Amino acid sequence: MQSITWNLFLALQVIKYFRLFQILKGTFQLNLRIKKTLLIRQNQAISIKRKYQEQVEKRNLYIYHQEYI
């Protein structure tokens, strides 16, 4: 009887730690997904900023040329 109780206790411990492992694994994967999304958004923001900067430079160059024509 005591060995059955002990085996049941060990089985419950294994289940408990397996669930904890699953939760930590899911949290880790979620964090990776969030970091990936943030990097994508950051790269998109840099790209938009670069395009805007190019348009400003083109406009300034156009205005500069118009003043001296």
Short mmCIF file of C-alpha atoms in Angstrom, two decimals:
data_model
loop_
_atom_site.label_atom_id
_atom_site.label_comp_id
_atom_site.label_asym_id
_atom_site.label_seq_id
_atom_site.Cartn_x
_atom_site.Cartn_y
_atom_site.Cartn_z
CA MET A 1 0.00 0.00 0.00
CA GLN A 2 2.81 2.35 0.86
CA SER A 3 4.58 1.73 -2.48
CA ILE A 4 1.34 2.52 -4.37
CA THR A 5 1.02 5.79 -2.46
CA TRP A 6 4.68 6.60 -3.13
CA ASN A 7 4.32 5.80 -6.85
CA LEU A 8 1.20 7.96 -7.04
CA PHE A 9 3.06 10.79 -5.32
CA LEU A 10 5.97 10.49 -7.78
CA ALA A 11 3.57 10.40 -10.73
CA LEU A 12 1.86 13.58 -9.50
CA GLN A 13 5.26 15.28 -9.10
CA VAL A 14 6.21 14.33 -12.66
CA ILE A 15 2.91 15.70 -13.96
CA LYS A 16 3.34 18.90 -11.95
CA TYR A 17 6.86 19.54 -13.27
CA PHE A 18 5.87 18.58 -16.81
CA ARG A 19 3.06 21.15 -16.71
CA LEU A 20 5.47 23.76 -15.32
CA PHE A 21 7.91 22.93 -18.12
CA GLN A 22 5.12 23.29 -20.71
CA ILE A 23 4.15 26.70 -19.29
CA LEU A 24 7.76 27.92 -19.31
CA LYS A 25 8.28 26.57 -22.84
CA GLY A 26 5.13 28.35 -24.05
CA THR A 27 6.19 31.59 -22.35
CA PHE A 28 9.63 31.36 -23.96
CA GLN A 29 8.13 30.77 -27.42
CA LEU A 30 5.71 33.66 -26.89
CA ASN A 31 8.60 35.95 -25.90
CA LEU A 32 10.51 34.94 -29.04
CA ARG A 33 7.44 35.69 -31.16
CA ILE A 34 7.01 39.09 -29.49
CA LYS A 35 10.69 39.94 -29.99
CA LYS A 36 10.48 38.90 -33.65
CA THR A 37 7.38 41.07 -34.15
CA LEU A 38 9.06 44.03 -32.44
CA LEU A 39 12.13 43.65 -34.66
CA ILE A 40 9.93 43.55 -37.76
CA ARG A 41 8.07 46.69 -36.62
CA GLN A 42 11.35 48.43 -35.83
CA ASN A 43 12.73 47.58 -39.28
CA GLN A 44 9.52 48.84 -40.90
CA ALA A 45 9.80 52.09 -38.94
CA ILE A 46 13.42 52.53 -40.03
CA SER A 47 12.43 51.85 -43.64
CA ILE A 48 9.59 54.41 -43.51
CA LYS A 49 11.88 56.96 -41.90
CA ARG A 50 14.50 56.37 -44.59
CA LYS A 51 11.92 56.80 -47.38
CA TYR A 52 10.63 60.00 -45.77
CA GLN A 53 14.19 61.31 -45.43
CA GLU A 54 14.83 60.59 -49.13
CA GLN A 55 11.67 62.48 -50.10
CA VAL A 56 12.71 65.44 -47.94
CA GLU A 57 16.15 65.46 -49.54
CA LYS A 58 14.65 65.30 -53.06
CA ARG A 59 12.24 68.12 -52.22
CA ASN A 60 15.03 70.26 -50.75
CA LEU A 61 17.20 69.59 -53.79
CA TYR A 62 14.29 70.52 -56.09
CA ILE A 63 13.66 73.76 -54.15
CA TYR A 64 17.38 74.54 -54.21
CA HIS A 65 17.49 74.11 -57.99
CA GLN A 66 14.32 76.16 -58.48
CA GLU A 67 15.82 79.08 -56.57
CA TYR A 68 18.89 79.22 -58.83
CA ILE A 69 17.15 78.75 -62.18
#
